[in-house]
Short mmCIF file of C-alpha atoms in Angstrom, two decimals:
data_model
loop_
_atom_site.label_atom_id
_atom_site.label_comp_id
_atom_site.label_asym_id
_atom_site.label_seq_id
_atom_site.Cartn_x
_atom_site.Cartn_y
_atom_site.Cartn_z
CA UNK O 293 77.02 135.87 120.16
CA UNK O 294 77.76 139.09 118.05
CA UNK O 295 81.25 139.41 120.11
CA UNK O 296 83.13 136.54 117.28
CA UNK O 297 81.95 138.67 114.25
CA UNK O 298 84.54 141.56 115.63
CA UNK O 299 87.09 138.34 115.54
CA UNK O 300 86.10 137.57 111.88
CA UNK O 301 86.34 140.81 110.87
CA UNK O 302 89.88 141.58 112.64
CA UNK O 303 91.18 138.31 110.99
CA UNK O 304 89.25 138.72 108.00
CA UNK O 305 86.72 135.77 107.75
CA UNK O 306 84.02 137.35 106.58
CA UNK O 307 82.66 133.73 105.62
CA UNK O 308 81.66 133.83 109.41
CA UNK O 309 80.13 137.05 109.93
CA UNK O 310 76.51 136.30 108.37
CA UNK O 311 76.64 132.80 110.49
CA UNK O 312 77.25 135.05 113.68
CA UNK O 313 75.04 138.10 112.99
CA UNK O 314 71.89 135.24 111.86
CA UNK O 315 72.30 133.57 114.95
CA UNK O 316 72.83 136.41 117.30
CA UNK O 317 69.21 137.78 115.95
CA UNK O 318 67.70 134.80 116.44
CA UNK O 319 68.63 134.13 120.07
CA UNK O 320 67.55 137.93 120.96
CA UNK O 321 64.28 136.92 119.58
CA UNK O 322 63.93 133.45 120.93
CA UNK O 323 65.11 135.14 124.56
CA UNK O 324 62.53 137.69 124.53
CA UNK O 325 60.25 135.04 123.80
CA UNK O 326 61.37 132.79 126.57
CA UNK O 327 61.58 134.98 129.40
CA UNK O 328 57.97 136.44 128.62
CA UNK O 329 56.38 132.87 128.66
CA UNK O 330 57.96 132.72 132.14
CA UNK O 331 57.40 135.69 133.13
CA UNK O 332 53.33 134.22 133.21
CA UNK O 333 54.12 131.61 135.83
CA UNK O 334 54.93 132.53 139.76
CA UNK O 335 58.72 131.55 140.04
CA UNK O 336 58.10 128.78 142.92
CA UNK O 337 61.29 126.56 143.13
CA UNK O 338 59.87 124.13 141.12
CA UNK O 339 59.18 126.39 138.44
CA UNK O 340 62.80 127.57 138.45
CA UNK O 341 64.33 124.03 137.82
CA UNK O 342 62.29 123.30 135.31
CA UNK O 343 63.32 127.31 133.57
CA UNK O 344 66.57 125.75 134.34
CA UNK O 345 66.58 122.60 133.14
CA UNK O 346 65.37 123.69 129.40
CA UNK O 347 67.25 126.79 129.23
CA UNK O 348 70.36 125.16 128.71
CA UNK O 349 68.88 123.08 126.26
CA UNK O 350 67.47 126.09 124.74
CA UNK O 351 71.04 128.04 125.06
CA UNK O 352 72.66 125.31 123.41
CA UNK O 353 70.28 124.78 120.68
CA UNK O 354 70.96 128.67 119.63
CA UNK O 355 74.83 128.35 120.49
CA UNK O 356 75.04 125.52 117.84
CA UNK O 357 73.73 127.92 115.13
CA UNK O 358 77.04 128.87 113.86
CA UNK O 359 78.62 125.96 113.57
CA UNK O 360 75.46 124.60 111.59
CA UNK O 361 74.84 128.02 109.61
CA UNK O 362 78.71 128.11 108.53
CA UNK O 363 78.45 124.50 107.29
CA UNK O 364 81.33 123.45 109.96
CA UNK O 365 79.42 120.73 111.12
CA UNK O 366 76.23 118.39 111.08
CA UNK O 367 73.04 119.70 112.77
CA UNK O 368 74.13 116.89 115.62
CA UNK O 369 77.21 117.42 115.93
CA UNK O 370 76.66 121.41 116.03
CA UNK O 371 74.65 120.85 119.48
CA UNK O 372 77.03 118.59 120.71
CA UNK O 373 79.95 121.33 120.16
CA UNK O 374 77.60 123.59 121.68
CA UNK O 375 76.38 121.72 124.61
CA UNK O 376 79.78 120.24 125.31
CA UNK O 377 80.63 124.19 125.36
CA UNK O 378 78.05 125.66 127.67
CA UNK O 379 78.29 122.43 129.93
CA UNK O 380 82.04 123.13 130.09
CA UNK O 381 82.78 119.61 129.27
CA UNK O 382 85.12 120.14 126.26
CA UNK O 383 84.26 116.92 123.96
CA UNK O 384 84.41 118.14 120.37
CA UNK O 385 83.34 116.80 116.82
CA UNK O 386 85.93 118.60 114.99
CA UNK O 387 88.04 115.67 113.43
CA UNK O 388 90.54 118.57 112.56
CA UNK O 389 90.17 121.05 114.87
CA UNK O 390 93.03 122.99 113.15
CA UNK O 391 91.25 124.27 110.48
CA UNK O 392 88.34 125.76 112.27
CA UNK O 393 88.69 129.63 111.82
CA UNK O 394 89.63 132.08 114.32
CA UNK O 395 85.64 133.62 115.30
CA UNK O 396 85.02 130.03 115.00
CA UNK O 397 87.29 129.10 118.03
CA UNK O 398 86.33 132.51 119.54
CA UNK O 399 83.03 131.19 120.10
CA UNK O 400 83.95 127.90 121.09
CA UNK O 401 86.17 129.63 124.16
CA UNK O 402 83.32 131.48 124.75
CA UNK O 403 80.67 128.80 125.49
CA UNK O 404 82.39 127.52 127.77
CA UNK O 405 83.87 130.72 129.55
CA UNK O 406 79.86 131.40 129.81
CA UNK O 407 79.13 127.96 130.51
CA UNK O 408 81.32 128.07 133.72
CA UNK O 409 79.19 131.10 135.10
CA UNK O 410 76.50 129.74 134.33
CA UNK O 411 73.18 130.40 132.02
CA UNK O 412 70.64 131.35 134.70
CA UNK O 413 73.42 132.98 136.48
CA UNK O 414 74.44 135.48 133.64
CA UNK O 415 70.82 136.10 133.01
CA UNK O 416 70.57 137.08 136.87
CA UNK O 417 73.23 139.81 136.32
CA UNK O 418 71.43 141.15 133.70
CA UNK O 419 67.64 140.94 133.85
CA UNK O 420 65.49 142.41 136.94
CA UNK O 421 63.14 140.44 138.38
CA UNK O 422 61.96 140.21 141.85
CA UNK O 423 64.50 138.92 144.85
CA UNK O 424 62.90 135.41 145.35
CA UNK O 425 62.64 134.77 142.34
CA UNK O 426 66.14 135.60 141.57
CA UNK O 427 66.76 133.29 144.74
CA UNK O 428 64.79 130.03 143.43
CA UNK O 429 66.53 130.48 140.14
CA UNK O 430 70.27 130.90 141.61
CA UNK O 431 69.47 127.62 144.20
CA UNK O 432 67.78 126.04 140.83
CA UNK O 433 71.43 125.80 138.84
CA UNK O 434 72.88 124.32 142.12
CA UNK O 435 74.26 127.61 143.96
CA UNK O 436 73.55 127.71 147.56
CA UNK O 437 76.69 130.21 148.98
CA UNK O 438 75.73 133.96 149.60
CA UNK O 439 78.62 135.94 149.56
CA UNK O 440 76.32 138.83 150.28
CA UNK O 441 73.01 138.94 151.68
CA UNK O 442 71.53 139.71 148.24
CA UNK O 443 71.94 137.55 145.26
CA UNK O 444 71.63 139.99 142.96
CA UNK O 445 75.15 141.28 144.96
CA UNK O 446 76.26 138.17 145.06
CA UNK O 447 76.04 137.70 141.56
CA UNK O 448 77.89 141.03 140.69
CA UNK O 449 80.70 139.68 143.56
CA UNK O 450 81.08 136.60 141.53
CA UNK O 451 80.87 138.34 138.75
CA UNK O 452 83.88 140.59 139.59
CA UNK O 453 85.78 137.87 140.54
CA UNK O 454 85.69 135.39 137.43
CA UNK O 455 86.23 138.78 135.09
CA UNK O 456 89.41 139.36 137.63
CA UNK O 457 90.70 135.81 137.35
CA UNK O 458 90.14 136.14 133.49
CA UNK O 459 93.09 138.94 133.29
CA UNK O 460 95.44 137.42 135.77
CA UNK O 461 94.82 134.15 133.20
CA UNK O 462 95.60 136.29 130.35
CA UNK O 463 98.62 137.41 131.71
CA UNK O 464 100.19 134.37 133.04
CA UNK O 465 99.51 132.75 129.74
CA UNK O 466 100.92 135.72 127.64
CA UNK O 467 104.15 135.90 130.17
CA UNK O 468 104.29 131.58 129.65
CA UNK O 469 104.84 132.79 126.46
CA UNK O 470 101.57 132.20 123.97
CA UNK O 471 100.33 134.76 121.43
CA UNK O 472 97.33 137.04 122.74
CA UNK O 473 94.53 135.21 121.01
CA UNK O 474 95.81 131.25 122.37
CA UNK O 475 96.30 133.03 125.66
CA UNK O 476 92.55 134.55 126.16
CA UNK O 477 91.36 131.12 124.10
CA UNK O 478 92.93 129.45 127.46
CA UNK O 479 91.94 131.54 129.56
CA UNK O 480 88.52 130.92 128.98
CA UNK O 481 88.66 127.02 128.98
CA UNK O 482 91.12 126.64 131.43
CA UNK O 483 88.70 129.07 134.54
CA UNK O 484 85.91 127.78 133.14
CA UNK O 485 86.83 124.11 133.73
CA UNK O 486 86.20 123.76 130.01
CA UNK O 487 89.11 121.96 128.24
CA UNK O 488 88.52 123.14 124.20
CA UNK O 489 91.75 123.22 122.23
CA UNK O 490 93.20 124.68 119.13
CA UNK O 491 94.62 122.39 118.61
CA UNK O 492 93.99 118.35 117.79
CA UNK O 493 97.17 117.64 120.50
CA UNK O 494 95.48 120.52 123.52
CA UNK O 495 97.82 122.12 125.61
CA UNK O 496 100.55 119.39 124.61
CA UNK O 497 101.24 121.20 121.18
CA UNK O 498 103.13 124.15 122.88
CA UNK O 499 105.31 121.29 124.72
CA UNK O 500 106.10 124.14 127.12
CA UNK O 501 106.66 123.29 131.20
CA UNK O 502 105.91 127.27 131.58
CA UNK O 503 102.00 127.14 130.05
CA UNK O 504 101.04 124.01 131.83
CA UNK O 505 102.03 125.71 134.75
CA UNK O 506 99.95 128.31 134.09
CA UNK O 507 96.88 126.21 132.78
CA UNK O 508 97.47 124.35 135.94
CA UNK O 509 97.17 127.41 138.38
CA UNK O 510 93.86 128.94 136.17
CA UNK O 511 92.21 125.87 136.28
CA UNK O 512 92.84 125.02 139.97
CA UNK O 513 91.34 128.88 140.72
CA UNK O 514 88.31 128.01 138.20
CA UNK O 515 87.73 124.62 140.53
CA UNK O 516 87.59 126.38 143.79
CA UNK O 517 84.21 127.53 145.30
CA UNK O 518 83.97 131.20 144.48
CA UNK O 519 82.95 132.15 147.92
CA UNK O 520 86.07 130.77 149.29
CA UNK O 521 87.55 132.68 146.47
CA UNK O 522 86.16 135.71 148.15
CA UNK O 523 87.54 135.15 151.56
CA UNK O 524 91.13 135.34 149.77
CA UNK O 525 90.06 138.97 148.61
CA UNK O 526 89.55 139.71 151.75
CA UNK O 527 92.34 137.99 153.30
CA UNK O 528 90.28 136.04 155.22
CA UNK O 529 93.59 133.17 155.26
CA UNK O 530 92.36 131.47 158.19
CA UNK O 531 88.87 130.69 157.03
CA UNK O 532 89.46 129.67 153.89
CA UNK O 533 92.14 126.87 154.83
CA UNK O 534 89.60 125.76 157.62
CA UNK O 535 87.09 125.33 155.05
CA UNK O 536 86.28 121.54 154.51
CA UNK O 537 86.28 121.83 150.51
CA UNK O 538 89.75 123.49 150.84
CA UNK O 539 90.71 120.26 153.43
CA UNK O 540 89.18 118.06 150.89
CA UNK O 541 91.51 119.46 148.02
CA UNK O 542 94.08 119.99 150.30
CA UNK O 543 94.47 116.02 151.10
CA UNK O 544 93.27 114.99 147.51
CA UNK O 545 94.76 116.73 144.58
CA UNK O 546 98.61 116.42 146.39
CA UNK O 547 97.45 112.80 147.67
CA UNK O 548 96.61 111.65 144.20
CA UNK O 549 99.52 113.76 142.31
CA UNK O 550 102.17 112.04 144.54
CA UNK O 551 100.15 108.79 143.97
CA UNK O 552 101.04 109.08 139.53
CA UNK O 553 103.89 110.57 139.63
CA UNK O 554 105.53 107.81 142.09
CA UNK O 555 104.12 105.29 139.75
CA UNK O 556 105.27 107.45 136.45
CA UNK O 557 109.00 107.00 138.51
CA UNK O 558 108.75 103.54 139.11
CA UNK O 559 107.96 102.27 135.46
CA UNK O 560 110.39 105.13 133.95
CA UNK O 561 107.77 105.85 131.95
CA UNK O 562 109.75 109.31 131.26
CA UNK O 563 113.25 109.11 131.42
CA UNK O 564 113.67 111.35 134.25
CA UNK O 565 111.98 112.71 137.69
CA UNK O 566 111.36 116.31 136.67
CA UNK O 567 109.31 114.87 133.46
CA UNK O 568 107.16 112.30 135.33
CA UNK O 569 106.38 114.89 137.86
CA UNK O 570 105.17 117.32 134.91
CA UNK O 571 103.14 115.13 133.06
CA UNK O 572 101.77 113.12 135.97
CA UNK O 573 100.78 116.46 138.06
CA UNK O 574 99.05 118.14 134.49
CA UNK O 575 97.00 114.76 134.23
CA UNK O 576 95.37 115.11 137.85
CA UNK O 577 94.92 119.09 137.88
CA UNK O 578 93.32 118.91 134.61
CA UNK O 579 91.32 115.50 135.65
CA UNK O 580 90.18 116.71 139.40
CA UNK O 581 89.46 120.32 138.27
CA UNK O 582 87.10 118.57 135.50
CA UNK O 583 88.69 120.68 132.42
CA UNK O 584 90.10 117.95 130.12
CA UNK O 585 93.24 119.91 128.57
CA UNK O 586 95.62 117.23 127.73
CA UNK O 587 99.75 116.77 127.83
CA UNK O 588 99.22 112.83 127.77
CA UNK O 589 96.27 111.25 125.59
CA UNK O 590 94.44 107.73 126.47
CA UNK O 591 96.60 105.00 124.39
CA UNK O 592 99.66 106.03 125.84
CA UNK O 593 98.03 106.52 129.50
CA UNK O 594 96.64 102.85 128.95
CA UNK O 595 99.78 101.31 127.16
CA UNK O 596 102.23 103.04 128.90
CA UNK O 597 101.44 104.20 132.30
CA UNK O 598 100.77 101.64 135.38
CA UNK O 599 97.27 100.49 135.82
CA UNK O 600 97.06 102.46 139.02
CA UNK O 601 97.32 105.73 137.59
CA UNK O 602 94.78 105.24 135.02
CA UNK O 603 91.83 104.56 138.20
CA UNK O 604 93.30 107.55 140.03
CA UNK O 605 92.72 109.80 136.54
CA UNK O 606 89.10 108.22 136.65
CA UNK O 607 88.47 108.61 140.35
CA UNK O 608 89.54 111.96 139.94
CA UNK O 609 87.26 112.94 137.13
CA UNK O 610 84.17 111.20 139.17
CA UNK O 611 85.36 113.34 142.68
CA UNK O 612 85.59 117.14 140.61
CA UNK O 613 85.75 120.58 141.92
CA UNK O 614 84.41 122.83 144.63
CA UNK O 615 80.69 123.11 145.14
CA UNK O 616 79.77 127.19 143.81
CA UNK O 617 82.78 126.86 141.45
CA UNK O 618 83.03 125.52 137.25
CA UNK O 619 83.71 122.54 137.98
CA UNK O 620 81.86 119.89 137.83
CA UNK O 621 81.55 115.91 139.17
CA UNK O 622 80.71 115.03 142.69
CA UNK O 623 82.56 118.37 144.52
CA UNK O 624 84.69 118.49 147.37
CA UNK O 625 82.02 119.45 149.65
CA UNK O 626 79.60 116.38 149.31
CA UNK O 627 83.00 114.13 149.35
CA UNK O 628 84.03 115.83 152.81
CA UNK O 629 80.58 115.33 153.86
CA UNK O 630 80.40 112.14 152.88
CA UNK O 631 83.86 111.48 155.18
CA UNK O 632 82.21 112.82 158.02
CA UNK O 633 79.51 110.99 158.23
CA UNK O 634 81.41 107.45 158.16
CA UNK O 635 83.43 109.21 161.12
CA UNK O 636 80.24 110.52 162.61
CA UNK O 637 78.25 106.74 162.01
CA UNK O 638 81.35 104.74 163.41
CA UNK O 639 82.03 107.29 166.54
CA UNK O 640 77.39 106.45 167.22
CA UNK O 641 78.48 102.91 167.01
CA UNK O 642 81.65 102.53 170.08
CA UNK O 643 79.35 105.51 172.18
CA UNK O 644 76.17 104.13 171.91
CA UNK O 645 73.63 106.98 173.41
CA UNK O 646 76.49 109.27 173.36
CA UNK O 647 75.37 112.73 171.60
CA UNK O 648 77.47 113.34 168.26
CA UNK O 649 78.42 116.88 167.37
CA UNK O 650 77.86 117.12 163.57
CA UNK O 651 79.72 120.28 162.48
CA UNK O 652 82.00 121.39 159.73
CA UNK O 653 83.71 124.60 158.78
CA UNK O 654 81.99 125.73 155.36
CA UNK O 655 81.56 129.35 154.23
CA UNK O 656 79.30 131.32 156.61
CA UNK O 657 78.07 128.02 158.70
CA UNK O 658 76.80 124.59 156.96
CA UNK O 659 73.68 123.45 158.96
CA UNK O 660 74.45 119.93 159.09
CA UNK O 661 71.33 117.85 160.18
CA UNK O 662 70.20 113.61 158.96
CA UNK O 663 68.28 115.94 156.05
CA UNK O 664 71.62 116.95 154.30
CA UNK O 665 73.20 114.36 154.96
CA UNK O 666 70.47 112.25 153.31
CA UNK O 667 70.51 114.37 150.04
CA UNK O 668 74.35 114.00 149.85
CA UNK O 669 74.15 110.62 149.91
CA UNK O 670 71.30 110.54 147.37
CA UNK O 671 73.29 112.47 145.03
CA UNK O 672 75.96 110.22 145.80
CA UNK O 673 73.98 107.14 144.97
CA UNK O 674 72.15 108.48 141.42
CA UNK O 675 75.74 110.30 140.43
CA UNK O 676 77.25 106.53 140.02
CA UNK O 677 73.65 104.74 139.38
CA UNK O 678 73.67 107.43 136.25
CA UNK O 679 77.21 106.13 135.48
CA UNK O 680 76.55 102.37 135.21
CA UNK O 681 73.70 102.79 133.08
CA UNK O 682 75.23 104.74 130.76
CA UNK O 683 78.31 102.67 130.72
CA UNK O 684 76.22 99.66 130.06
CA UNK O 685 74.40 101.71 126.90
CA UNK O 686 77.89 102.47 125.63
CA UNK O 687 78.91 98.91 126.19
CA UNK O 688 76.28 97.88 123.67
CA UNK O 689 78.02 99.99 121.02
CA UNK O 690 81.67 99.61 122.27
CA UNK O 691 83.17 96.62 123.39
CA UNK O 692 85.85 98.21 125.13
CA UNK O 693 85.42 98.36 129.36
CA UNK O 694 88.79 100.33 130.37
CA UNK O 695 87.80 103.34 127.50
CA UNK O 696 84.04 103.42 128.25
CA UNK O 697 84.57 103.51 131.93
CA UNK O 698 86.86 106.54 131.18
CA UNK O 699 84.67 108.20 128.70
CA UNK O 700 81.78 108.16 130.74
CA UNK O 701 83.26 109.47 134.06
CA UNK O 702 84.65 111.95 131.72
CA UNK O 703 81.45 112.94 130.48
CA UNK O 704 79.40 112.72 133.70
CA UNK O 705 81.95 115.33 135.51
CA UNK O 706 81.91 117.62 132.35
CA UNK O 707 85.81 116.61 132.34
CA UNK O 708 86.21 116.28 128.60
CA UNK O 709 89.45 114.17 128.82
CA UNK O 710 89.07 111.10 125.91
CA UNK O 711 89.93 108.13 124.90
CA UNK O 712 89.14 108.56 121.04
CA UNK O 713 85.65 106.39 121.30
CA UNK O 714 83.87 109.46 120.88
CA UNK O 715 84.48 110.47 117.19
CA UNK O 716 82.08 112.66 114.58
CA UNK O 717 81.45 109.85 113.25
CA UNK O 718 80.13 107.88 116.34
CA UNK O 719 76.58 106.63 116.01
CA UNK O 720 73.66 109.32 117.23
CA UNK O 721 72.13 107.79 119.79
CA UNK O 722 75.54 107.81 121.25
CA UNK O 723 76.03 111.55 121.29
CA UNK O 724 72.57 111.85 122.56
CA UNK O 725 73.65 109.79 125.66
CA UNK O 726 76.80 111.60 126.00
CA UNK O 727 75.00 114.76 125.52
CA UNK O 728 72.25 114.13 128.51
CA UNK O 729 75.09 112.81 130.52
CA UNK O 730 76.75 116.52 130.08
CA UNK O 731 73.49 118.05 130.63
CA UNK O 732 72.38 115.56 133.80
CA UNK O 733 76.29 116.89 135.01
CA UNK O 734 75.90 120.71 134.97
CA UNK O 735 72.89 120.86 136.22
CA UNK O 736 73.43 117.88 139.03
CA UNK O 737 70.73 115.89 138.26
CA UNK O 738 67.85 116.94 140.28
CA UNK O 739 65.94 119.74 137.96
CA UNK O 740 65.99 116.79 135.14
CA UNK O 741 64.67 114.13 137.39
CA UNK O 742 61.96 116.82 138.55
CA UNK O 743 61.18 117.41 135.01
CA UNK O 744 61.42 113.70 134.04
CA UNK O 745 58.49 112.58 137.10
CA UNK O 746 56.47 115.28 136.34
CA UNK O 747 56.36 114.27 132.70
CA UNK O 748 55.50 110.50 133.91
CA UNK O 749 52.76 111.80 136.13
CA UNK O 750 51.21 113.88 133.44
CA UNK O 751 51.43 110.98 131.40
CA UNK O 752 50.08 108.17 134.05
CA UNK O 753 46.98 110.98 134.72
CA UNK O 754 46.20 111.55 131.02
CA UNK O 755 45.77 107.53 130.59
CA UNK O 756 43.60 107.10 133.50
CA UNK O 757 41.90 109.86 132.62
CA UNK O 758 41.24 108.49 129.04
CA UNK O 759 40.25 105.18 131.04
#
């Protein structure tokens, strides 16, 4: 947090260095405070979700300090920039996002170039602390793939990789032609799945075919499991296109660009091919890869673009990235899955006794047994429960289907994309739905629903108790 006051100082804002330097003390202390607390209980699995599950409450909470400190914005609406940030979602309260300052914007990138690491998973790199623990903390924030037998060198490998990516972004944004500061700025939100602008119009304001392009190649890197990321490094070719998230994204993201832009042709909503292809290939990156920058915004995609396209932008948002990458939704891996078993259930029913081989290629073997199968499905099954209900809450506020619909799958896969019902202004118990559905979508739902039942049954015993 004490990186943006070397941005205020370099482009003299010195309203913003106290804000910074506060804040940055204050989450050193808090930290301290936190992992010693911790440090009391053993670090059993369920111990690490619920470490999990707060600290990025806890992170955001802190991160929000400088937009509250530097009277930017509301106490609210400072944890909702923050926890839009760390979550990678991109949703902001700025009405004019313009004339936030430069260490301002700094930060903002940052949050979310964190954010799509990962809390517990920076902390990993940096504290020391024994190996299963640092295993039931890395599974707690969703992260199954080893690319090493250690996770501690696992984490460094990942670590490697996303600071790697981060240059190459740099570059291809400064050669696309944007000044140094816009083109780390997008670097950060566009590997990190994030989707934070500079501006109020995103990516659109440059109105330049050669930075999409390069948003659009950054973010589809940041949506791609970092393992398989890996097994490029190593030129491992032939494993990684055998991989079943690669498949998945191989089928889907072309599938569903052809899909919009075919549609974009046949309503001329452009003028021309080349232009339909643009904007309608930009929409689906930035939707599937669940980072929100924009080239088209929601009243012309529902005024002017067919019907179909605007449920293939949703379904999009709702399918996400690679599993291990920082994206977020559903993931290519539990949607392959998912395939699989159909084929696996329909191939049981026309050989009846017949024994069906369930495999799939997935980084270094994918045990598939009726177990994970089951989970996937669960997820499957609260991911769009979660969705309804908090459609239905938003209904009560906005009687709008087609936006909500889009809001809220937005929100759920930490996409960010809008339709303009989310304002500052918006009532608080709104943001506060929005805000868990971020939260319930980084952290995939089951460390919160652990926390949530074990609150209930410390409840329900207290009351019988007092009975």
């Amino acid at each position: 947090m004490l990186t943006p006051i070397i941005v205020a100082i370099i482009y003299s804002e010195p309203k913003f260095i106290f804000s910074f330097f506060f804040s940055g003390i204050v989450s050193i202390i808090v930290g301290i405070v936190f992992i010693k607390v911790f440090k009391k209980y053993k670090m059993s699995l369920k111990v690490a979700m619920i470490f999990s599950t707060f600290i990025w409450l806890v992170a955001s909470l802190l991160g929000s300090l400088p937009f509250f400190i530097s009277g930017e914005l509301t106490f609210i609406n400072s944890f909702f920039e923050a926890i839009s940030g760390f979550t990678t979602t991109g949703f902001s309260m700025y009405n004019s996002i313009e004339s936030a300052g430069f260490a301002i914007n700094f930060w903002r990138g940052m949050t979310q170039w964190i954010g799509g690491l990962g809390i517990i998973f920076t902390m990993i790199i940096i504290l020391r602390s024994s190996g299963t623990s640092i295993m039931r903390l890395y599974n707690a924030e969703g992260r199954s793939e080893r690319i090493l037998p250690s996770i501690r060198n696992t984490s460094k490998i990942i670590l490697y990789i996303y600071l790697f990516l981060t240059v190459v972004g740099v570059f291809l944004f400064i050669i696309s032609g944007l000044p140094l500061f816009d083109s780390i700025f997008y670097t950060f939100v566009s590997l990190s799945t994030g989707g934070f602008a500079l501006n109020s119009n995103s990516i659109l304001y440059y109105n330049n075919g050669w930075v999409e392009l390069a948003a659009m190649v950054v973010m589809i890197l940041g949506s791609i499991n970092f393992a398989l990321v890996y097994l490029l490094f190593k030129r491992k070719f032939r494993e990684f296109f055998n991989d079943i998230e690669t498949k998945v994204a191989i089928i889907i993201i072309p599938l569903f660009i052809i899909i919009v832009s075919v549609a974009l042709i046949e309503f001329n909503v452009y003028g021309n091919i080349s232009e339909n292809i643009r904007f309608g290939a930009f929409q689906i990156v930035s939707a599937i890869s669940t980072t929100g920058l924009q080239t088209v915004f929601y009243p012309e995609i529902l005024n002017s673009w067919p019907a179909i396209t605007f449920f293939i932008i949703i379904i999009s948002m709702i399918i996400g990235g690679g599993s291990g990458s920082t994206s977020g939704g559903i993931k290519w891996l539990r949607i392959g899955l998912l395939f699989k078993a159909i084929f696996w259930q329909i191939k049981s029913f026309l050989l009846p006794g017949a024994v069906i081989p369930k495999k799939i290629n997935h980084f270094q073997g994918l045990k598939v047994n009726n177990d994970l199968l089951r989970i996937t499905g669960l997820f499957i099954f609260l991911y769009i429960f979660v969705y309804v209900i908090s459609v239905l809450i938003v209904l009560s506020y906005y009687n709008n289907l087609s936006q909500v619909l889009f809001e809220i799958a937005s929100a759920m896969g930490n996409v960010g994309l809008t339709s303009g019902i989310l304002t500052p202004n918006s009532p608080d118990f709104i943001k506060i739905v929005f805000m868990i559905d971020f939260w319930l979508g980084r952290l995939e739902i089951w460390p919160v629903l652990l926390v949530l039942f074990m609150g209930l049954a410390t409840i329900k015993d207290k009351l019988r108790f007092n009975h």
